[in-house]
């Protein structure tokens, strides 16, 4: 077994490597550029050494390059409790690199799974669509604010963004250079409408690419059998859950998405608070939105929601979050067993989704 650990604190332009010996605890630091060439030279100096990196934007290509060079690689979960050092008086890149190496040497390094390159690219595209949708909503709000400031009404709801609605909005717009000083809002409106049209076209382009990937992905096709769960949520669950067998239980799946409550236990005190919010925020957001939608189309979801709220109107939001967790667990069970949606688990199978 190679006793050398290379712990790499990755920066956008510069990185710090801590070369650590498991047996003697001796260590030395090296600074390098965050480039493929500099990484290759570092790894070539220590053949077979274990590489430890933090989960960050650069982690993907660093992981792939090190694995291709024959190095075992671990990716540290910086959100885990073992990696929190809130009360340290000094924090430097060297300290972070040394801490990575020490935790790995002790066998206490909290790790996360690194998806394959294709899955990482798909997640990036899903996140890109969400960002574009957010920018589209912000643009819509800006357009409505312009009309409100001018004392004009806009069509309510989605009607404002239909073809007829956009034509009605555009009738008030003018080129900015042609606007009088007291009507500059019309020029700003034209710019906002142009931005909105561009965002709509970009979203459509991204969705076409996502649809092509979804049609070729058996996991997404399987999850689309769930009533009330659309393609955008199905592809996000499939991309983030990945290999369903990597989770041993439903609790692990809920914890991965940050949909389980925080817990504080000491002596006779045992309190549970809000959800942890760890893991992929985009996945949580889509699952919560999907949970609201499923109340209209899915009888199982309505029954679970009614049980969680006691049939009343109290604690609706906590009930929706709990329903979102149950939906994720059901999705995981479907991917694990390779079976389409059914309203209730099969008693004869002996396996339950939760």
Coordinates of C-alpha atoms in Angstrom, one line a residue:
X1 CA 0.0 0.0 0.0
X2 CA 1.3 3.5 -0.9
X3 CA 1.7 5.5 2.3
X4 CA 1.7 8.9 0.5
X5 CA -1.4 11.1 0.5
X6 CA -1.6 14.2 -1.7
X7 CA -4.2 16.5 -0.2
X8 CA -5.1 19.3 -2.7
X9 CA -6.7 22.5 -1.7
X10 CA -8.1 23.7 -5.0
X11 CA -8.3 27.3 -5.9
X12 CA -9.6 29.0 -9.1
X13 CA -6.1 29.9 -10.3
X14 CA -3.7 28.7 -7.6
X15 CA -3.8 25.5 -5.5
X16 CA -1.8 24.1 -2.6
X17 CA -0.8 20.5 -2.2
X18 CA 0.1 18.8 1.0
X19 CA 2.2 15.7 0.5
X20 CA 1.6 13.6 3.7
X21 CA 3.2 10.3 4.8
X22 CA 0.8 8.1 6.7
X23 CA 3.5 6.4 8.7
X24 CA 5.7 9.2 9.9
X25 CA 3.1 12.0 9.7
X26 CA 5.8 14.1 7.9
X27 CA 4.4 16.5 5.4
X28 CA 5.5 19.1 2.9
X29 CA 3.7 21.7 0.9
X30 CA 3.8 22.5 -2.8
X31 CA 2.1 25.4 -4.7
X32 CA 0.9 24.9 -8.2
X33 CA -1.3 26.5 -10.9
X34 CA -4.8 25.0 -11.2
X35 CA -4.1 23.6 -14.7
X36 CA -4.1 20.1 -16.1
X37 CA -0.4 20.3 -16.9
X38 CA 0.6 21.4 -13.4
X39 CA -1.6 18.6 -11.9
X40 CA 0.0 16.0 -14.2
X41 CA 3.5 17.0 -13.1
X42 CA 2.5 16.8 -9.4
X43 CA 0.9 13.3 -9.8
X44 CA 3.9 12.1 -11.8
X45 CA 6.2 12.9 -8.9
X46 CA 4.3 10.5 -6.6
X47 CA 3.1 7.4 -8.5
X48 CA 0.2 5.6 -6.9
X49 CA -0.3 8.2 -4.2
X50 CA -3.8 8.7 -2.9
X51 CA -5.3 12.0 -3.9
X52 CA -7.8 13.9 -1.7
X53 CA -9.7 17.0 -2.9
X54 CA -12.6 19.0 -1.8
X55 CA -15.9 19.0 -3.6
X56 CA -15.8 22.2 -5.6
X57 CA -16.2 23.5 -9.2
X58 CA -12.7 22.2 -10.2
X59 CA -13.1 18.8 -8.6
X60 CA -14.6 17.0 -11.7
X61 CA -11.7 17.4 -14.1
X62 CA -9.1 16.9 -11.4
X63 CA -10.8 13.7 -10.3
X64 CA -11.0 12.3 -13.9
X65 CA -7.4 13.2 -14.6
X66 CA -6.1 11.6 -11.5
X67 CA -8.1 8.4 -12.0
X68 CA -6.8 8.2 -15.5
X69 CA -3.3 8.4 -14.2
X70 CA -3.9 5.5 -11.8
X71 CA -4.4 7.3 -8.5
X72 CA -7.1 6.5 -6.0
X73 CA -9.1 9.6 -5.4
X74 CA -11.4 10.7 -2.6
X75 CA -13.7 13.8 -2.7
X76 CA -14.3 15.4 0.7
X77 CA -17.7 16.5 1.7
X78 CA -17.0 20.0 3.1
X79 CA -20.6 20.3 4.4
X80 CA -20.1 17.4 6.9
X81 CA -19.7 18.1 10.6
X82 CA -16.2 16.6 10.6
X83 CA -15.1 19.4 8.2
X84 CA -16.4 22.3 10.2
X85 CA -13.9 24.3 12.1
X86 CA -15.8 27.4 13.1
X87 CA -13.6 28.5 16.0
X88 CA -10.2 28.3 14.4
X89 CA -8.1 31.5 14.8
X90 CA -6.2 30.8 11.6
X91 CA -7.4 29.4 8.3
X92 CA -5.1 29.2 5.3
X93 CA -4.9 27.2 2.2
X94 CA -2.0 25.2 3.7
X95 CA -4.1 24.5 6.8
X96 CA -7.0 23.3 4.7
X97 CA -4.7 20.9 2.7
X98 CA -3.1 19.6 5.9
X99 CA -6.5 19.0 7.5
X100 CA -7.6 17.0 4.4
X101 CA -4.6 14.8 4.7
X102 CA -4.9 14.3 8.4
X103 CA -8.6 13.3 8.2
X104 CA -7.8 10.8 5.4
X105 CA -4.9 9.4 7.5
X106 CA -7.2 8.9 10.4
X107 CA -9.9 7.3 8.3
X108 CA -12.4 10.0 9.2
X109 CA -12.6 11.9 5.9
X110 CA -16.3 12.6 5.0
X111 CA -16.6 11.8 1.3
X112 CA -19.1 12.3 -1.5
X113 CA -19.6 10.3 -4.7
X114 CA -18.2 11.8 -7.9
X115 CA -20.6 11.3 -10.8
X116 CA -19.3 10.3 -14.2
X117 CA -18.6 13.2 -16.7
X118 CA -21.8 12.6 -18.6
X119 CA -23.9 12.9 -15.5
X120 CA -22.0 16.0 -14.4
X121 CA -22.7 17.6 -17.7
X122 CA -26.4 16.7 -17.5
X123 CA -26.7 18.2 -14.0
X124 CA -25.0 21.4 -15.3
X125 CA -27.6 21.6 -18.1
X126 CA -30.5 21.1 -15.6
X127 CA -29.0 23.9 -13.4
X128 CA -28.6 26.1 -16.5
X129 CA -32.3 25.7 -17.3
X130 CA -33.3 26.6 -13.7
X131 CA -31.2 29.7 -13.9
X132 CA -32.7 30.8 -17.2
X133 CA -36.2 30.2 -15.8
X134 CA -35.4 32.3 -12.8
X135 CA -34.1 35.1 -15.0
X136 CA -37.3 34.8 -17.1
X137 CA -39.5 35.3 -14.0
X138 CA -37.4 38.3 -12.9
X139 CA -37.8 39.8 -16.4
X140 CA -41.6 39.3 -16.2
X141 CA -41.7 41.0 -12.8
X142 CA -39.7 43.9 -14.2
X143 CA -42.1 44.3 -17.1
X144 CA -45.1 44.3 -14.8
X145 CA -43.3 46.9 -12.5
X146 CA -42.9 49.2 -15.5
X147 CA -46.6 49.1 -16.3
X148 CA -47.5 49.6 -12.6
X149 CA -45.2 52.7 -12.4
X150 CA -46.9 54.1 -15.5
X151 CA -50.4 53.5 -14.0
X152 CA -51.3 50.9 -16.6
X153 CA -52.7 47.4 -16.0
X154 CA -51.3 44.2 -17.5
X155 CA -53.2 41.0 -18.2
X156 CA -53.2 38.8 -15.1
X157 CA -51.6 35.3 -15.0
X158 CA -50.2 33.5 -17.9
X159 CA -52.3 35.5 -20.4
X160 CA -49.7 38.3 -20.4
X161 CA -47.1 36.0 -21.8
X162 CA -49.1 34.5 -24.6
X163 CA -48.5 35.7 -28.2
X164 CA -51.5 38.0 -28.0
X165 CA -50.5 39.3 -24.6
X166 CA -46.9 40.0 -25.7
X167 CA -48.2 41.9 -28.7
X168 CA -50.4 44.0 -26.4
X169 CA -47.4 44.8 -24.2
X170 CA -45.1 45.6 -27.2
X171 CA -47.7 48.2 -28.4
X172 CA -46.5 50.4 -25.5
X173 CA -42.8 50.0 -26.3
X174 CA -40.6 52.4 -28.2
X175 CA -36.9 52.5 -29.2
X176 CA -35.0 54.1 -26.3
X177 CA -33.5 56.8 -28.6
X178 CA -37.0 57.8 -29.8
X179 CA -38.4 58.2 -26.3
X180 CA -39.1 61.7 -24.8
X181 CA -37.6 62.3 -21.3
X182 CA -40.9 61.7 -19.6
X183 CA -41.5 58.4 -21.4
X184 CA -38.2 56.6 -21.0
X185 CA -40.0 53.7 -19.5
X186 CA -41.2 52.7 -23.0
X187 CA -37.6 52.3 -24.1
X188 CA -36.8 50.3 -21.0
X189 CA -39.9 48.2 -21.8
X190 CA -38.6 47.4 -25.3
X191 CA -35.3 46.3 -23.9
X192 CA -37.0 44.1 -21.3
X193 CA -39.3 42.5 -24.0
X194 CA -36.2 41.8 -26.1
X195 CA -34.5 40.2 -23.2
X196 CA -37.7 38.1 -22.4
X197 CA -37.8 36.8 -26.0
X198 CA -34.2 35.8 -25.9
X199 CA -34.6 34.0 -22.6
X200 CA -37.7 32.1 -24.0
X201 CA -35.6 31.0 -27.0
X202 CA -32.7 29.9 -24.8
X203 CA -35.0 27.9 -22.5
X204 CA -36.5 26.2 -25.4
X205 CA -33.1 25.3 -26.8
X206 CA -31.9 23.8 -23.4
X207 CA -35.2 21.9 -23.0
X208 CA -34.8 20.3 -26.5
X209 CA -31.4 19.1 -25.4
X210 CA -32.7 17.8 -22.1
X211 CA -35.6 16.1 -23.8
X212 CA -33.2 14.2 -26.1
X213 CA -31.3 13.0 -23.1
X214 CA -34.4 12.1 -21.2
X215 CA -35.8 9.9 -24.0
X216 CA -32.6 7.9 -24.0
X217 CA -32.4 7.5 -20.2
X218 CA -34.4 4.5 -18.8
X219 CA -34.4 6.0 -15.3
X220 CA -36.1 9.2 -16.4
X221 CA -38.6 7.2 -18.5
X222 CA -39.4 5.0 -15.5
X223 CA -39.9 8.0 -13.2
X224 CA -42.3 9.7 -15.7
X225 CA -44.8 6.9 -14.9
X226 CA -45.5 8.7 -11.6
X227 CA -48.8 10.8 -11.9
X228 CA -48.0 14.4 -11.3
X229 CA -44.2 14.1 -11.7
X230 CA -43.1 15.8 -14.9
X231 CA -40.1 15.3 -17.1
X232 CA -38.0 18.1 -15.5
X233 CA -38.3 16.7 -12.0
X234 CA -37.8 13.1 -13.3
X235 CA -34.6 14.0 -15.0
X236 CA -33.3 15.9 -12.0
X237 CA -34.0 12.9 -9.7
X238 CA -32.4 10.4 -12.1
X239 CA -29.3 12.6 -12.5
X240 CA -28.8 13.2 -8.8
X241 CA -29.7 9.8 -7.4
X242 CA -27.7 8.0 -10.1
X243 CA -27.0 4.4 -9.1
X244 CA -29.8 3.7 -6.6
X245 CA -27.9 0.9 -4.9
X246 CA -25.4 3.3 -3.4
X247 CA -28.1 4.2 -0.8
X248 CA -28.7 1.5 1.8
X249 CA -31.9 2.9 3.1
X250 CA -34.7 5.4 2.6
X251 CA -33.2 7.5 5.5
X252 CA -29.9 7.9 3.5
X253 CA -31.8 9.1 0.5
X254 CA -33.7 11.7 2.5
X255 CA -30.5 12.8 4.2
X256 CA -28.7 13.1 0.8
X257 CA -31.3 15.6 -0.4
X258 CA -31.4 17.5 2.9
X259 CA -35.1 16.7 3.5
X260 CA -34.6 15.3 7.0
X261 CA -35.0 17.3 10.2
X262 CA -32.0 18.5 12.2
X263 CA -31.6 16.7 15.5
X264 CA -30.2 17.9 18.8
X265 CA -29.9 15.2 21.5
X266 CA -28.2 15.6 24.9
X267 CA -29.3 13.6 28.0
X268 CA -33.0 13.7 28.2
X269 CA -33.2 16.4 25.6
X270 CA -34.1 15.3 22.1
X271 CA -35.2 18.0 19.7
X272 CA -35.9 18.0 16.0
X273 CA -35.9 21.2 14.0
X274 CA -36.1 22.4 10.4
X275 CA -34.7 20.3 7.6
X276 CA -30.9 20.2 7.2
X277 CA -30.9 21.7 3.6
X278 CA -27.8 19.7 2.8
X279 CA -27.2 18.2 -0.6
X280 CA -28.4 19.5 -4.0
X281 CA -30.7 22.6 -3.5
X282 CA -32.0 22.3 -7.0
X283 CA -33.3 18.8 -6.4
X284 CA -35.0 19.9 -3.2
X285 CA -36.7 22.8 -5.0
X286 CA -38.0 20.7 -7.8
X287 CA -39.3 18.0 -5.4
X288 CA -41.2 20.6 -3.3
X289 CA -42.7 22.1 -6.4
X290 CA -43.6 18.6 -7.6
X291 CA -45.2 17.8 -4.3
X292 CA -47.7 20.7 -4.7
X293 CA -48.5 19.6 -8.2
X294 CA -49.0 16.0 -7.2
X295 CA -51.9 17.0 -4.9
X296 CA -53.9 17.6 -8.1
X297 CA -53.0 14.5 -10.0
X298 CA -51.9 11.8 -7.6
X299 CA -54.3 10.0 -5.2
X300 CA -51.5 8.6 -3.1
X301 CA -50.0 12.1 -2.6
X302 CA -53.4 13.5 -1.6
X303 CA -53.8 10.7 1.0
X304 CA -50.3 11.3 2.5
X305 CA -50.9 15.0 2.6
X306 CA -54.2 14.6 4.3
X307 CA -52.7 12.3 6.9
X308 CA -49.8 14.7 7.6
X309 CA -52.1 17.8 8.0
X310 CA -54.8 15.9 9.9
X311 CA -57.3 16.8 7.1
X312 CA -57.1 20.5 8.1
X313 CA -55.3 23.6 6.9
X314 CA -52.6 23.7 9.6
X315 CA -48.9 23.0 8.9
X316 CA -49.3 22.8 5.2
X317 CA -45.8 23.8 4.3
X318 CA -44.1 21.2 6.6
X319 CA -46.5 18.6 5.2
X320 CA -45.4 19.4 1.7
X321 CA -41.8 19.1 2.6
X322 CA -42.5 15.8 4.2
X323 CA -44.4 14.7 1.1
X324 CA -41.4 15.8 -1.1
X325 CA -39.2 13.5 0.9
X326 CA -41.6 10.6 0.5
X327 CA -41.8 11.2 -3.2
X328 CA -38.0 11.1 -3.5
X329 CA -38.0 7.8 -1.5
X330 CA -40.6 6.4 -3.8
X331 CA -38.5 7.4 -6.8
X332 CA -35.4 5.8 -5.3
X333 CA -37.3 2.6 -4.7
X334 CA -38.6 2.5 -8.3
X335 CA -35.0 3.0 -9.6
X336 CA -33.7 0.4 -7.2
X337 CA -36.3 -2.3 -8.2
X338 CA -36.7 -1.2 -11.8
X339 CA -40.5 -1.2 -11.5
X340 CA -43.0 1.5 -12.6
X341 CA -45.3 3.5 -10.3
X342 CA -48.0 1.9 -8.3
X343 CA -50.2 3.6 -5.8
X344 CA -49.4 1.2 -2.9
X345 CA -46.5 -1.2 -2.4
X346 CA -47.1 -4.8 -3.2
X347 CA -47.5 -6.6 0.1
X348 CA -46.2 -9.9 -1.5
X349 CA -42.9 -8.3 -2.4
X350 CA -41.8 -7.8 1.2
X351 CA -40.1 -4.6 0.4
X352 CA -41.5 -1.1 1.0
X353 CA -40.4 2.2 -0.3
X354 CA -40.4 3.8 3.1

